[in-house]
Coordinates of C-alpha atoms and ligand atoms in Angstrom, one line a residue:
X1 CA 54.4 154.7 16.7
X2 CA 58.0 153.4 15.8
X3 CA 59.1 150.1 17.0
X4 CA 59.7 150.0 20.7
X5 CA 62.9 149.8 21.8
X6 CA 62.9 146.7 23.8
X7 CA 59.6 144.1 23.0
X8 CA 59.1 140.5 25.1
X9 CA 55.8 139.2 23.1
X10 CA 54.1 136.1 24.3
X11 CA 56.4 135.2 26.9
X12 CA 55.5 131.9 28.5
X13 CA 57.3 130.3 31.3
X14 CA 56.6 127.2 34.0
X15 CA 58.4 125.5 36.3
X16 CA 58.0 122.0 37.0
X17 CA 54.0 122.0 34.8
X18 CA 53.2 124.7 36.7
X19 CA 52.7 128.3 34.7
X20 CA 54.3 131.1 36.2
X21 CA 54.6 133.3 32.8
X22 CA 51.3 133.4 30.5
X23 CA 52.0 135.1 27.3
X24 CA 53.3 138.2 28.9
X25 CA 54.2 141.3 26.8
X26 CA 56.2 143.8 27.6
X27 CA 57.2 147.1 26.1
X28 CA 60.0 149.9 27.1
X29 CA 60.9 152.9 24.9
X30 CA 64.6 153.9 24.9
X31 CA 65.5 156.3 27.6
X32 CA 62.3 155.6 29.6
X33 CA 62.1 154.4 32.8
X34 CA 59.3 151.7 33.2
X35 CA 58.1 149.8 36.1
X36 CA 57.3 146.7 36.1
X37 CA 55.0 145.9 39.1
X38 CA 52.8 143.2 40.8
X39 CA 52.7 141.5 44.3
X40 CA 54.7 139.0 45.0
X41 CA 55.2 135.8 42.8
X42 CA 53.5 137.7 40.0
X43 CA 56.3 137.0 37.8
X44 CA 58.4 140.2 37.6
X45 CA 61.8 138.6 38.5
X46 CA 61.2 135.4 36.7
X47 CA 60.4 137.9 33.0
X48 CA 63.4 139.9 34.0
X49 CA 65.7 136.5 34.5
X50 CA 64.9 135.7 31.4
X51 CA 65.6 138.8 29.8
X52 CA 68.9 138.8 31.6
X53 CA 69.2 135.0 30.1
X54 CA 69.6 133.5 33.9
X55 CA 66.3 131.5 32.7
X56 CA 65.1 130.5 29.5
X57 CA 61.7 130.8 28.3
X58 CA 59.4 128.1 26.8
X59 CA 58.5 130.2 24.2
X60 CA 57.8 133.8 22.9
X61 CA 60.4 136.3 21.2
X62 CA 62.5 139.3 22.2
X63 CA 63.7 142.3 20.1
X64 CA 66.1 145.1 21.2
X65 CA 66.8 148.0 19.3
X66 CA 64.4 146.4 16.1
X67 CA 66.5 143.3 15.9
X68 CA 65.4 139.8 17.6
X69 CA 67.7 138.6 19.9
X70 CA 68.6 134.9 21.5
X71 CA 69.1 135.4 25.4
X72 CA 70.2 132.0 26.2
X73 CA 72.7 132.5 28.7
X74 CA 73.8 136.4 30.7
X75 CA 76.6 136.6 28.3
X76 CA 73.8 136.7 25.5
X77 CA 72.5 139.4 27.9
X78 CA 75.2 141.2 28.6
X79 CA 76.2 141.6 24.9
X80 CA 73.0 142.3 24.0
X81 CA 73.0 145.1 26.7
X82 CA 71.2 144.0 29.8
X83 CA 72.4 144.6 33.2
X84 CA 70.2 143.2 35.9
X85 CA 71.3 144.4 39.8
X86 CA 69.6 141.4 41.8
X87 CA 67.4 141.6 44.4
X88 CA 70.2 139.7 45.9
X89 CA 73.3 141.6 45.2
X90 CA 76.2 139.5 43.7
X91 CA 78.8 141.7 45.0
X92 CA 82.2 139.6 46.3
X93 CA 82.5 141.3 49.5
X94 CA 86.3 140.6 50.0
X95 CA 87.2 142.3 46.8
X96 CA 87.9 145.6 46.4
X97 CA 85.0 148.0 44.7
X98 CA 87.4 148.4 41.5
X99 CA 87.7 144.7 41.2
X100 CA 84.2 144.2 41.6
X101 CA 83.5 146.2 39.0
X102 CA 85.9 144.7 36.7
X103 CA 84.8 141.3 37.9
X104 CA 85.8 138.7 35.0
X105 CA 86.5 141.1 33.4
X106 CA 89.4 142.8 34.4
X107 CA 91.6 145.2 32.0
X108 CA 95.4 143.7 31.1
X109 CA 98.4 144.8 30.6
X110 CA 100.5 143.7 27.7
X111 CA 102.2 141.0 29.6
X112 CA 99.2 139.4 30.1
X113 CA 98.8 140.4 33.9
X114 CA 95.9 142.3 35.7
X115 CA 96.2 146.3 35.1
X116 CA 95.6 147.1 38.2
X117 CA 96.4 151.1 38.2
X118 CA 93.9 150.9 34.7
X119 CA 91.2 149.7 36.8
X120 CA 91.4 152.0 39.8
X121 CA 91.7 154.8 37.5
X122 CA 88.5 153.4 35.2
X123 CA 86.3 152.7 38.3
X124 CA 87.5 156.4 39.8
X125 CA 86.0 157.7 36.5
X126 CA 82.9 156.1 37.0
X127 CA 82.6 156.6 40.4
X128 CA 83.3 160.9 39.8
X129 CA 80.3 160.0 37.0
X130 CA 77.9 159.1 39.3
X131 CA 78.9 161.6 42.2
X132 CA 79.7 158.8 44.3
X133 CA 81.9 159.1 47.1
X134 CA 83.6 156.2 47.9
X135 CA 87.4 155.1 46.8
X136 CA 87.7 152.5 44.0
X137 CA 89.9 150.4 46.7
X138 CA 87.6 150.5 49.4
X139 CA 86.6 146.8 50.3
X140 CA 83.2 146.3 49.7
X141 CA 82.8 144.4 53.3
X142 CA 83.7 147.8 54.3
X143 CA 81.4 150.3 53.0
X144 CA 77.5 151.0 53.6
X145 CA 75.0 148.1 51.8
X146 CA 73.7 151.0 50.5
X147 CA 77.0 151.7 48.6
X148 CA 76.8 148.0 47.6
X149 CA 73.8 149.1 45.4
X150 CA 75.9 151.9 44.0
X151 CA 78.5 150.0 43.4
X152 CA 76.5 147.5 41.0
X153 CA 75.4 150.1 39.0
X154 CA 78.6 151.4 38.2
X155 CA 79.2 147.9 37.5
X156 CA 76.4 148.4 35.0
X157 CA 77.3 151.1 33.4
X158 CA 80.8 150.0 33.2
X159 CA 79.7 147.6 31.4
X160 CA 78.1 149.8 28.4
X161 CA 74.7 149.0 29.2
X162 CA 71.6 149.9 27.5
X163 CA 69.1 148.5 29.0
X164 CA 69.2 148.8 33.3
X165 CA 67.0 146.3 35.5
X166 CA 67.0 147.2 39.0
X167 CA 64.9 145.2 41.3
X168 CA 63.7 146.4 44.1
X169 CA 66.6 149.0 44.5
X170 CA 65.7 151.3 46.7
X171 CA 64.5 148.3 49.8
X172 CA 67.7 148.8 51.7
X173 CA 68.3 152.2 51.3
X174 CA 67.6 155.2 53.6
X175 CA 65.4 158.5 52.4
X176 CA 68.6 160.4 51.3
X177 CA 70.1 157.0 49.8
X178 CA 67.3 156.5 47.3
X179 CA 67.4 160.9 46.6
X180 CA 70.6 159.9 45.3
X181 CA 69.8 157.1 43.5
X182 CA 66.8 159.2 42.2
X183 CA 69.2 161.8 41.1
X184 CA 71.1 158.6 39.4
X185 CA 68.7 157.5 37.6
X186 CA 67.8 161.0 36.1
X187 CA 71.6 160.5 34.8
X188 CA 71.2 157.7 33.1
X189 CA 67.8 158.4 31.3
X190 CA 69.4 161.5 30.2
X191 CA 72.1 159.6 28.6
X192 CA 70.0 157.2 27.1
X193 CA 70.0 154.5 29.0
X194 CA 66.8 152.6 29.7
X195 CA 65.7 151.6 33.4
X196 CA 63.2 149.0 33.9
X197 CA 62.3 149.4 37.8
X198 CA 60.5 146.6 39.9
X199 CA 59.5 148.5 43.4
X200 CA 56.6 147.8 45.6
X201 CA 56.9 151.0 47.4
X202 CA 54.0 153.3 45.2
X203 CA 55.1 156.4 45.9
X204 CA 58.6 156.3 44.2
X205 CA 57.2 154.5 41.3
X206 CA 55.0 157.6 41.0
X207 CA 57.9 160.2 41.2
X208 CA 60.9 158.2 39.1
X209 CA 58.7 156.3 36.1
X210 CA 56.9 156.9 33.3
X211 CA 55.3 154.2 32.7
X212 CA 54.0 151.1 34.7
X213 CA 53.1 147.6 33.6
X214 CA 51.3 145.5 36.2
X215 CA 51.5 141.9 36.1
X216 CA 49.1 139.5 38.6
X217 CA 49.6 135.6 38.4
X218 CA 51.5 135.9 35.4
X219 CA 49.4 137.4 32.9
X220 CA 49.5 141.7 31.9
X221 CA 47.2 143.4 33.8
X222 CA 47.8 146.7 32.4
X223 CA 50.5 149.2 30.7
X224 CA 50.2 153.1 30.7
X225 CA 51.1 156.3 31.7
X226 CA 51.6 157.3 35.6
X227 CA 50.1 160.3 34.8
X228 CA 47.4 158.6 33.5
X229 CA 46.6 156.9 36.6
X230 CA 46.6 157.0 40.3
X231 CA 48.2 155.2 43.4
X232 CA 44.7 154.2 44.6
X233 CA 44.1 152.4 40.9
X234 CA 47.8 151.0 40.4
X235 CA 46.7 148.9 43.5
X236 CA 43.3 148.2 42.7
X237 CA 45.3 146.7 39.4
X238 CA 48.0 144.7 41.6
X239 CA 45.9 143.2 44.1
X240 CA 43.2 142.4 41.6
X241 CA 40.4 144.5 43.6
X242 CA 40.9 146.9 46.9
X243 CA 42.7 146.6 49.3
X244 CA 41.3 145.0 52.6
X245 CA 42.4 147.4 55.1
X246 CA 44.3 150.8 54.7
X247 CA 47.6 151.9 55.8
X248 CA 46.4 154.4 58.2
X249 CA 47.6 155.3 61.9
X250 CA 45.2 154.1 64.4
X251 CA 46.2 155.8 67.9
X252 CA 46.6 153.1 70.3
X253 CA 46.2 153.5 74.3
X254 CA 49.5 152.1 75.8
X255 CA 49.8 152.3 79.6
X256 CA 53.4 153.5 81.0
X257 CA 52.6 153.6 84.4
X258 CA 54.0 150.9 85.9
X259 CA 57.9 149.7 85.0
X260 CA 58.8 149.3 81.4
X261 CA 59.3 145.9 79.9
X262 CA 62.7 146.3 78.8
X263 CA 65.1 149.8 80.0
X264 CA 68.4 149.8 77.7
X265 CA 70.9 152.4 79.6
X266 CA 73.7 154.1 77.9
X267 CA 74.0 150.3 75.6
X268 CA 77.3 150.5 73.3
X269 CA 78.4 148.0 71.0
X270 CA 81.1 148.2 68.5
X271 CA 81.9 151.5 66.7
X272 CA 78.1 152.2 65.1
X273 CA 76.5 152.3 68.8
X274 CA 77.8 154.5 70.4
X275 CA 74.8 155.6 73.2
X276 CA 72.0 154.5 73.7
X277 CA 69.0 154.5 76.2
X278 CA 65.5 154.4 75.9
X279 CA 62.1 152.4 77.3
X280 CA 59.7 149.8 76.0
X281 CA 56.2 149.4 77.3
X282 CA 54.4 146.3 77.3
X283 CA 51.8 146.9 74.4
X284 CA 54.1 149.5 72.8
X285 CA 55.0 149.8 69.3
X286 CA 58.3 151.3 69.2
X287 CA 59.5 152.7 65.7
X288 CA 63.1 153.4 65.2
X289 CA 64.2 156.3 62.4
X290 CA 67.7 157.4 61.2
X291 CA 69.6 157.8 58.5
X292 CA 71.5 154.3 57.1
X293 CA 74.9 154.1 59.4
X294 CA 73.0 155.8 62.3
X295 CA 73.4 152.2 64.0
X296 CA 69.8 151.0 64.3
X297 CA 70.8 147.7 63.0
X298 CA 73.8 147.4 64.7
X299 CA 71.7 148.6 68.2
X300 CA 69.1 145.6 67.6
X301 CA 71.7 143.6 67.0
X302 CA 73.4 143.7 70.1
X303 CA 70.2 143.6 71.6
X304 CA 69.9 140.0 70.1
X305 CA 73.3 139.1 70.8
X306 CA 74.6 139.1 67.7
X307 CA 77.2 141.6 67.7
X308 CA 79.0 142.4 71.6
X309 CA 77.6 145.0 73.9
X310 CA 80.6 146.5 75.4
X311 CA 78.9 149.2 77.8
X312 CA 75.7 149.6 79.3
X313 CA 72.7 147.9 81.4
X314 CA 69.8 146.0 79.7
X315 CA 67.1 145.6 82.1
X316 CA 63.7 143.0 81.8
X317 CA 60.9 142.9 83.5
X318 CA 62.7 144.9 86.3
X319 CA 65.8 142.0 86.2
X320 CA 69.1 143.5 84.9
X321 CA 70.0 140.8 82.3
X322 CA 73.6 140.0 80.4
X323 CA 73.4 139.3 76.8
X324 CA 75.9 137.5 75.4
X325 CA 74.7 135.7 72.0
X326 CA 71.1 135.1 70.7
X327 CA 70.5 132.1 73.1
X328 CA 70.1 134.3 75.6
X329 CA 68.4 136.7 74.0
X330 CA 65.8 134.5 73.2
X331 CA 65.8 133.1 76.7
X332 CA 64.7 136.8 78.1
X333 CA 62.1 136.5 75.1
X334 CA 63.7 138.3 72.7
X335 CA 63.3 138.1 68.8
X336 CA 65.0 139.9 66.0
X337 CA 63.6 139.6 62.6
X338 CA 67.2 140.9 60.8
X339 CA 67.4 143.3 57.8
X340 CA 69.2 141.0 55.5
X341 CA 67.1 138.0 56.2
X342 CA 67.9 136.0 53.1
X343 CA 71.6 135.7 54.5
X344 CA 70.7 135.8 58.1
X345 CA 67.2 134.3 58.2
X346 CA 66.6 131.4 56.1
X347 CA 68.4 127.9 55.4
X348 CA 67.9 128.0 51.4
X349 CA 68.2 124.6 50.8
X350 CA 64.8 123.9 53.7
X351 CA 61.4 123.8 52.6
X352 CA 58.7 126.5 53.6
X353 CA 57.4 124.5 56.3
X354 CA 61.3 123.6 58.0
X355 CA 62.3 127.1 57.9
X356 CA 59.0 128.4 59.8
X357 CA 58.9 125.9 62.9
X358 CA 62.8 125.8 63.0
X359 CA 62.1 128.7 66.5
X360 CA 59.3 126.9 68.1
X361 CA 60.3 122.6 67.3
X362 CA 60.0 122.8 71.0
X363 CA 56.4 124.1 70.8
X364 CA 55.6 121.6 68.2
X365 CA 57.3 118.4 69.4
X366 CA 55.9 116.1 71.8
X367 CA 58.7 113.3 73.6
X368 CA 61.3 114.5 70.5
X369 CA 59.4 114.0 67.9
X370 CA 57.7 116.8 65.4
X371 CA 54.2 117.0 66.0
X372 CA 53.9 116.9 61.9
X373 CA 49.9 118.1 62.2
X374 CA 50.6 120.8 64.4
X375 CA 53.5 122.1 63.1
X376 CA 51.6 121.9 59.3
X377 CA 48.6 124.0 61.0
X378 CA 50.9 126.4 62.4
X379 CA 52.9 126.9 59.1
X380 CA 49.5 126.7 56.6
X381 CA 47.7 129.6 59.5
X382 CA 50.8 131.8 58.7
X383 CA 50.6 131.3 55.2
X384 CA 47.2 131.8 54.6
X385 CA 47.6 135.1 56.9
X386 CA 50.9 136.7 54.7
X387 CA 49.2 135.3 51.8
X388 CA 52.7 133.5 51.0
X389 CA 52.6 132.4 47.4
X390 CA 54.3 128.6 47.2
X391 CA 52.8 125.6 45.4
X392 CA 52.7 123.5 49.3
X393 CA 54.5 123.7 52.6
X394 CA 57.1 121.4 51.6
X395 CA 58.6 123.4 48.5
X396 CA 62.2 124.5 49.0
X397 CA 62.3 128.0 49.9
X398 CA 64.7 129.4 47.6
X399 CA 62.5 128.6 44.8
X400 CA 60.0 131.2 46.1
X401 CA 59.7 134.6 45.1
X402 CA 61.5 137.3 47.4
X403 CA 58.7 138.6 48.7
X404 CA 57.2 135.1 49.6
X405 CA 60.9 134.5 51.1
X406 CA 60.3 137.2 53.5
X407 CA 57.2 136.7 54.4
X408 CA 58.1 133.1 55.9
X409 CA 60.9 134.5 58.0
X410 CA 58.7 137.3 59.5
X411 CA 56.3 134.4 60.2
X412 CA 58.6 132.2 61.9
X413 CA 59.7 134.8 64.7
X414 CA 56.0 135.8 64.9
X415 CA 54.8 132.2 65.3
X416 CA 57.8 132.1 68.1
X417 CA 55.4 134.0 70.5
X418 CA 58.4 136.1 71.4
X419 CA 57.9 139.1 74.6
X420 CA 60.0 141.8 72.6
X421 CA 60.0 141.3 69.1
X422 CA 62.4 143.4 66.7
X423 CA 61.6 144.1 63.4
X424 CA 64.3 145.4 61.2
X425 CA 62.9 146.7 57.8
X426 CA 60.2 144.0 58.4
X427 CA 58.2 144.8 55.2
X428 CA 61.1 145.4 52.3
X429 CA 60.3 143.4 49.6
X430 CA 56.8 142.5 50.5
X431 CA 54.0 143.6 48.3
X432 CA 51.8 146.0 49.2
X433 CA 48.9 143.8 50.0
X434 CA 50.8 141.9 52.2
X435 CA 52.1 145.1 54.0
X436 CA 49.1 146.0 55.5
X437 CA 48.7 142.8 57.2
X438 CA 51.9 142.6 58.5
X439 CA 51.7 145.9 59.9
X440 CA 47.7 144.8 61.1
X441 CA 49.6 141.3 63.1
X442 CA 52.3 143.5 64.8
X443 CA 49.3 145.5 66.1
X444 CA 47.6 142.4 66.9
X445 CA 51.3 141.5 69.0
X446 CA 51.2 144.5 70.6
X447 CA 47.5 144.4 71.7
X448 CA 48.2 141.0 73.2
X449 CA 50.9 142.7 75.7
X450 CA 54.2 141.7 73.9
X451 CA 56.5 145.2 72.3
X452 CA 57.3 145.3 69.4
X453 CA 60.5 147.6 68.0
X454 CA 60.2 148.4 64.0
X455 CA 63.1 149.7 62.4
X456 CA 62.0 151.0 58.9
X457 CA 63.2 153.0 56.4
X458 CA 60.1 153.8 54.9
X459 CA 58.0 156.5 56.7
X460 CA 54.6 156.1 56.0
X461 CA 54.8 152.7 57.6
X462 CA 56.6 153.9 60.2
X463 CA 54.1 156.8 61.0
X464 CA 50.7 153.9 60.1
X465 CA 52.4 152.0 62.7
X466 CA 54.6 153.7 65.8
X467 CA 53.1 154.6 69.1
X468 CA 56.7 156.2 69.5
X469 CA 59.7 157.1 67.3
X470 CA 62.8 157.1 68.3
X471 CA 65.3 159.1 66.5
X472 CA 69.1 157.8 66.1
X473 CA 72.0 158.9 64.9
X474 CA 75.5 158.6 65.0
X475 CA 75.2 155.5 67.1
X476 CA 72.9 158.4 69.6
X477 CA 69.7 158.2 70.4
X478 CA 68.6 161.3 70.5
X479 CA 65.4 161.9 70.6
X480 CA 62.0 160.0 71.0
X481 CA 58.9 161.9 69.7
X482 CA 55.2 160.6 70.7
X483 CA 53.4 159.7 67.1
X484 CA 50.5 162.0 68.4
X485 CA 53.2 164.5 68.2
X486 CA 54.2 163.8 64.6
X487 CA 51.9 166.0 61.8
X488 CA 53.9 164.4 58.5
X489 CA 57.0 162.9 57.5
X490 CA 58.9 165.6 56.9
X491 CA 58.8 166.3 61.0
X492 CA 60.7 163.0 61.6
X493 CA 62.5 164.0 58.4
X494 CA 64.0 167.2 60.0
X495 CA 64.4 165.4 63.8
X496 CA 66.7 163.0 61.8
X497 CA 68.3 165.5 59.6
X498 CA 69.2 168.3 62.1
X499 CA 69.3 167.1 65.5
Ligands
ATP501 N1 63.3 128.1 39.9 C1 62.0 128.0 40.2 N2 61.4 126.8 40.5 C2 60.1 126.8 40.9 N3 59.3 127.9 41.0 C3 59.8 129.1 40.8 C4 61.2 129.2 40.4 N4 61.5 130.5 40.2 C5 60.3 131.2 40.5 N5 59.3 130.3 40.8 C6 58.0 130.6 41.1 O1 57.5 131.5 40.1 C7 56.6 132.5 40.7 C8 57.0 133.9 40.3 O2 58.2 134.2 41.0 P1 59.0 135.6 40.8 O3 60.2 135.5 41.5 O4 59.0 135.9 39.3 O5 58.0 136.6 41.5 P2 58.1 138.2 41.7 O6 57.0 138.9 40.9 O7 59.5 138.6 41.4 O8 57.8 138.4 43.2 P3 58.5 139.3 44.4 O9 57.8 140.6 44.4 O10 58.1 138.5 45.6 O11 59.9 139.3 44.1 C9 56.6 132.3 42.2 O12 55.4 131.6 42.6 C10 57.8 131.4 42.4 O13 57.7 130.5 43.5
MG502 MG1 61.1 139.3 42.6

């Protein structure tokens, strides 16, 4: 076989003595698209970093197109034809999406100045390229995080790229979203372009790539053909043996006799909630599906205080209750794990340990002062339970993998004890090991009499986990179906759809 077109051979990495990269090789073909999989802190980002040249490596080489190449910074990178779009996107979101696209790099005009009609018109092109339906001067503040993603990759491509990292792209993204970045990608492996695709979610790495390489603890696991495996030995691979408990619906007995725990009645807040009303039961697991923009963020976030309620009754425990900001929400026993918890959920510059007590200090301090054994039993429990992947409690939380990153804010509003719980996308970016037992503790929650709302994009962990869905859209709610009810994904697929 001819050379491939991108190589990483014996790539070694640590971090402070302690190996996170063992001679790992890695191998894409032009035009293929190849994921690049393992659970989380298996390496995957930190290989990709330092093929984007955001880290160096101690050692190993890296050919592109049969010549070796030095990637010692992301211009390196970028003139060597690498575009990364981050798990974290690094969108400005008070610029416009033409000058985010241009973005240091902006076209001129013979006096010197920025050619501001040149890069509408350039981004436009790109934009009618990709199908994408959004205006070149839209603010990015202003459109869909889902168009966010879209807008990085025309960035990409702008950008003459050959070789296309996406991490984890499709994890804020509804159904139809990822269709069209599906659709995208088909595009840009027709042209040539090659993806390499990190995704925890199995069954789009079985319908977009060709080929998968697994990593585990740093070290190849395997590289081959989809087609020459199945979902059930991909994981096998990843988690290094099977998995401890399946991802199956297990119908749960819920009692709504008596008065629900919470009543919301005709809520509206802002312009993406418009109306509305539904039930939670003590011991329910309530799962909430729609499209993205249907406003079933925005609805849990106005349940949490965050954004204003400006209509509608919120009733507890049979108590009509105000909500005005999340102090109060979490006085009536309310917790919201949000969507975009790296911004929302974590102080970066804390350790593990800070970040998980930070909601119960008062459940862990005795006459003002930290309970330091406690709190450390508390925060080891959780991550021994989400198997969170950090050398000790006291590392600094940005230096942890994604995945691990989420894992500790899910555990610090779980830890919290909270009545109603909201869980808004609560496994993106977790691996698939991990997945299961988060979705086994939120049965655990429920069982112990709290409710427990799950927003989530992806449907088989909505249908493993709901006792109920409701449907939302436009702001509406519109429907809620019993899971009993529910044969296969495509029936909440059409009550979304068509209602
Ligand atoms: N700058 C750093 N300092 C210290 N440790 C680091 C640093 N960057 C990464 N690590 C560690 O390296 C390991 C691999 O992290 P990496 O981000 O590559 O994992 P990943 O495979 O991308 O996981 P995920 O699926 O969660 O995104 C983790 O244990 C992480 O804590
Ligand atoms: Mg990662």
């Amino acid at each position: 076989m001819s050379q491939p077109f991108l190589s990483m051979t014996n790539i070694q990495k640590s971090f402070n003595k302690i190996n996170v990269l063992n001679n790992v090789n890695f191998e894409v073909e032009k035009g293929e698209v190849h994921a690049l999989m393992g659970g989380n802190g298996a390496g995957k980002s930190t290989l990709m970093k330092i093929l984007t040249g955001v880290y160096t490596s101690d050692g190993g080489t890296i050919t592109i197109d049969g010549k070796e190449v030095q990637l010692n910074n992301p211009n390196d990178a970028s003139a060597a034809g690498v575009s990364m779009i981050f798990q974290e996107f690094s969108l400005v979101p008070k610029l416009t999406v033409a000058q985010n696209i241009y973005l240091h790099r902006e076209p001129r005009n013979r006096f010197g100045f920025i050619d501001d009609k040149k890069m509408i018109e350039d981004s436009q092109k790109i934009l009618n390229e990709l199908d994408l339906h959004f205006s070149p001067t839209d603010y990015v503040e202003d459109i869909s995080v889902g168009f966010w993603q879209m807008t990085e990759i025309a960035k990409a491509i702008s950008n003459d790229t050959k070789i296309l990292i996406m991490d984890e792209p499709t994890s804020t993204l509804t159904q139809s979203e990822t269709e069209v970045l599906f659709q995208m990608i088909e595009k840009l492996k027709a042209s040539g372009i090659t993806i390499i695709y990190i995704s925890h979610r199995m069954d789009e790495i079985f319908r977009v790539c060709d080929r998968i390489t697994v990593l585990r603890n740093g070290t190849n696991v395997v590289t081959d053909y989809c087609k020459n495996m199945n979902m059930e030995e991909v994981i096998n691979h990843i988690v290094g043996g099977k998995l401890k408990k399946a991802f199956e619906w297990e119908e749960r007995q819920v009692n709504r006799s008596g008065a629900p725990l919470l009543k919301v009645e005709n809520l509206k807040a802002g312009t993406r909630v418009e109306n509305a009303s539904f039930q939670l039961y003590r011991g329910e697991i309530l799962g909430v599906a729609g499209l993205m923009g249907s406003g079933r963020s925005e609805m849990a976030r106005a349940l949490f205080g965050i954004d204003k309620i400006d209509e509608g009754e919120i009733t507890i425990n049979e108590q009509k209750v105000t909500i005005q900001n999340p102090q109060d929400a979490i006085r009536q026993g309310i917790a919201l794990v949000p969507e975009d918890r790296r911004v929302q959920g974590l102080i970066l510059g804390h350790s593990v340990k800070e970040n998980m007590i930070l909601p119960i200090l008062s459940k862990v301090s005795k006459n003002g002062f930290i309970q330091e054994k406690r709190a450390n039993e508390i925060v080891n429990d959780y991550v021994k339970k989400l198997n969170v992947k950090t050398d000790h409690i006291f590392k600094q939380i940005s230096l942890l993998s994604g995945g691990n990153q989420q894992k500790v804010v899910l555990s610090k509003w779980l830890a919290n004890d909270p009545d109603i719980l909201i869980l808004d996308e609560p496994t993106s970016g977790v691996d698939i090991g991990a997945k299961s037992e988060i979705i086994e503790l939120i049965r655990e929650i429920a069982e112990s009499g709290k409710a427990v709302i799950v927003i989530s994009s992806e449907m088989t962990e909505l249908l493993a986990i709901s006792d109920r869905i409701l449907i939302m859209k436009n702001g509406v709610v519109t429907d809620s179906i019993e899971r009993r009810e529910i044969a296969t994904e495509e029936d909440v697929e059409r009550a979304i759809q068509n209602v």
